[in-house]
mmCIF file of C-alpha atoms in Angstrom:
data_model
loop_
_atom_site.group_PDB
_atom_site.id
_atom_site.type_symbol
_atom_site.label_atom_id
_atom_site.label_comp_id
_atom_site.label_asym_id
_atom_site.label_seq_id
_atom_site.Cartn_x
_atom_site.Cartn_y
_atom_site.Cartn_z
ATOM 1 C CA UNK A 187 -5.932 -28.300 15.950
ATOM 2 C CA UNK A 188 -2.810 -26.813 17.478
ATOM 3 C CA UNK A 189 -1.862 -23.229 16.713
ATOM 4 C CA UNK A 190 0.899 -22.938 14.126
ATOM 5 C CA UNK A 191 3.533 -20.275 14.889
ATOM 6 C CA UNK A 192 3.892 -17.378 12.475
ATOM 7 C CA UNK A 193 7.595 -18.050 11.867
ATOM 8 C CA UNK A 194 6.807 -21.542 10.568
ATOM 9 C CA UNK A 195 4.091 -20.207 8.266
ATOM 10 C CA UNK A 196 6.504 -17.552 6.956
ATOM 11 C CA UNK A 197 9.218 -20.135 6.225
ATOM 12 C CA UNK A 198 6.682 -22.126 4.189
ATOM 13 C CA UNK A 199 5.195 -19.255 2.166
ATOM 14 C CA UNK A 200 8.068 -16.755 1.819
ATOM 15 C CA UNK A 201 9.466 -18.057 -1.491
ATOM 16 C CA UNK A 202 6.342 -19.434 -3.121
ATOM 17 C CA UNK A 203 2.758 -18.247 -2.696
ATOM 18 C CA UNK A 204 0.001 -16.984 -4.971
ATOM 19 C CA UNK A 205 0.415 -13.349 -3.865
ATOM 20 C CA UNK A 206 4.129 -13.075 -4.688
ATOM 21 C CA UNK A 207 5.212 -10.681 -7.467
ATOM 22 C CA UNK A 208 8.832 -10.937 -8.592
ATOM 23 C CA UNK A 209 10.332 -8.284 -10.849
ATOM 24 C CA UNK A 210 13.696 -8.758 -12.496
ATOM 25 C CA UNK A 211 15.965 -6.365 -14.338
ATOM 26 C CA UNK A 212 17.568 -2.972 -13.802
ATOM 27 C CA UNK A 213 19.101 -3.860 -10.476
ATOM 28 C CA UNK A 214 15.906 -4.563 -8.538
ATOM 29 C CA UNK A 215 16.154 -8.369 -8.611
ATOM 30 C CA UNK A 216 16.253 -8.381 -4.806
ATOM 31 C CA UNK A 217 12.875 -6.658 -4.461
ATOM 32 C CA UNK A 218 9.849 -8.909 -4.169
ATOM 33 C CA UNK A 219 6.360 -7.520 -3.812
ATOM 34 C CA UNK A 220 3.221 -9.108 -2.418
ATOM 35 C CA UNK A 221 -0.450 -8.621 -3.308
ATOM 36 C CA UNK A 222 -1.795 -9.801 0.054
ATOM 37 C CA UNK A 223 -4.857 -7.978 1.319
ATOM 38 C CA UNK A 224 -3.442 -7.411 4.820
ATOM 39 C CA UNK A 225 -0.014 -6.202 3.655
ATOM 40 C CA UNK A 226 0.103 -2.381 3.857
ATOM 41 C CA UNK A 227 3.573 -1.956 2.346
ATOM 42 C CA UNK A 228 3.072 -4.611 -0.376
ATOM 43 C CA UNK A 229 6.528 -5.995 0.400
ATOM 44 C CA UNK A 230 7.322 -9.678 0.775
ATOM 45 C CA UNK A 231 8.649 -9.691 4.347
ATOM 46 C CA UNK A 232 7.695 -11.357 7.614
ATOM 47 C CA UNK A 233 7.006 -8.057 9.366
ATOM 48 C CA UNK A 234 4.437 -6.918 6.790
ATOM 49 C CA UNK A 235 2.989 -10.305 5.836
ATOM 50 C CA UNK A 236 -0.741 -10.769 6.286
ATOM 51 C CA UNK A 237 -0.397 -14.525 5.986
ATOM 52 C CA UNK A 238 2.158 -15.093 8.749
ATOM 53 C CA UNK A 239 1.030 -12.466 11.293
ATOM 54 C CA UNK A 240 -2.100 -12.677 13.407
ATOM 55 C CA UNK A 241 -2.139 -8.925 14.018
ATOM 56 C CA UNK A 242 -2.804 -7.267 10.655
ATOM 57 C CA UNK A 243 -4.440 -4.134 9.273
ATOM 58 C CA UNK A 244 -6.015 -3.623 5.853
ATOM 59 C CA UNK A 245 -7.634 -0.622 4.176
ATOM 60 C CA UNK A 246 -9.941 -1.030 1.183
ATOM 61 C CA UNK A 247 -12.393 1.225 -0.643
ATOM 62 C CA UNK A 248 -15.867 0.415 0.642
ATOM 63 C CA UNK A 249 -17.882 2.258 -1.979
ATOM 64 C CA UNK A 250 -18.515 5.863 -2.859
ATOM 65 C CA UNK A 251 -16.613 8.122 -0.440
ATOM 66 C CA UNK A 252 -16.047 5.301 2.046
ATOM 67 C CA UNK A 253 -12.995 3.453 3.252
ATOM 68 C CA UNK A 254 -13.162 0.253 5.237
ATOM 69 C CA UNK A 255 -10.492 -0.364 7.837
ATOM 70 C CA UNK A 256 -10.309 -3.937 9.050
ATOM 71 C CA UNK A 257 -7.883 -4.955 11.727
ATOM 72 C CA UNK A 258 -7.036 -7.871 13.924
ATOM 73 C CA UNK A 259 -5.896 -6.317 17.193
ATOM 74 C CA UNK A 260 -3.587 -3.314 16.962
ATOM 75 C CA UNK A 261 -0.123 -2.847 15.499
ATOM 76 C CA UNK A 262 1.305 0.564 16.473
ATOM 77 C CA UNK A 263 4.278 0.074 14.123
ATOM 78 C CA UNK A 264 1.874 0.047 11.135
ATOM 79 C CA UNK A 265 0.073 3.291 12.040
ATOM 80 C CA UNK A 266 2.047 5.473 9.601
ATOM 81 C CA UNK A 267 1.579 2.998 6.739
ATOM 82 C CA UNK A 268 -2.141 2.703 7.477
ATOM 83 C CA UNK A 269 -2.589 6.486 7.372
ATOM 84 C CA UNK A 270 -0.664 6.697 4.090
ATOM 85 C CA UNK A 271 -2.795 3.941 2.541
ATOM 86 C CA UNK A 272 -5.993 5.592 3.818
ATOM 87 C CA UNK A 273 -5.070 8.947 2.269
ATOM 88 C CA UNK A 274 -4.185 7.239 -1.031
ATOM 89 C CA UNK A 275 -7.541 5.433 -1.097
ATOM 90 C CA UNK A 276 -9.411 8.656 -0.306
ATOM 91 C CA UNK A 277 -7.474 10.522 -3.010
ATOM 92 C CA UNK A 278 -8.345 7.862 -5.583
ATOM 93 C CA UNK A 279 -12.065 8.100 -4.746
ATOM 94 C CA UNK A 280 -12.249 11.846 -5.424
ATOM 95 C CA UNK A 281 -13.776 12.845 -8.750
ATOM 96 C CA UNK A 282 -12.299 15.901 -10.421
ATOM 97 C CA UNK A 283 -14.625 18.706 -11.458
ATOM 98 C CA UNK A 284 -15.026 18.812 -15.223
ATOM 99 C CA UNK A 285 -15.760 22.542 -15.589
ATOM 100 C CA UNK A 286 -12.705 23.856 -13.755
ATOM 101 C CA UNK A 287 -9.645 24.829 -15.783
ATOM 102 C CA UNK A 288 -6.220 24.242 -14.340
ATOM 103 C CA UNK A 289 -4.089 27.335 -14.020
ATOM 104 C CA UNK A 290 -0.958 27.456 -16.129
ATOM 105 C CA UNK A 291 1.946 27.543 -13.692
ATOM 106 C CA UNK A 292 4.718 27.991 -16.231
ATOM 107 C CA UNK A 293 6.983 30.976 -15.863
ATOM 108 C CA UNK A 294 6.016 33.936 -18.036
ATOM 109 C CA UNK A 295 8.844 35.783 -19.718
ATOM 110 C CA UNK A 296 8.654 39.524 -18.963
ATOM 111 C CA UNK A 297 10.496 41.980 -21.180
ATOM 112 C CA UNK A 298 11.974 44.989 -19.455
ATOM 113 C CA UNK A 299 13.306 48.232 -20.913
ATOM 114 C CA UNK A 300 16.931 49.071 -20.356
#
């Protein structure tokens, strides 16, 4: 089977695929999101598509306190997005301590004598 170019795949799947999420209303009708596993930005675009690109990166929780990074080759333009996704996954895996009280950070009104 001959290799199919990524641009052709993108032209086929860009308007209609099972991962596409369209949201309408309040001025964001132009924004389309994608739920692809290899799409770090979750945007429906050729640059970030995991379906149309051979070089992709994905980050998923691998269990307790683990993150799995799977990549096909290396995309230096996705390094910042991969680090942001990794920190978000690690933050979501942390369990808060139940016995610790949060400090009240509201301003306290102090009365002074004149």
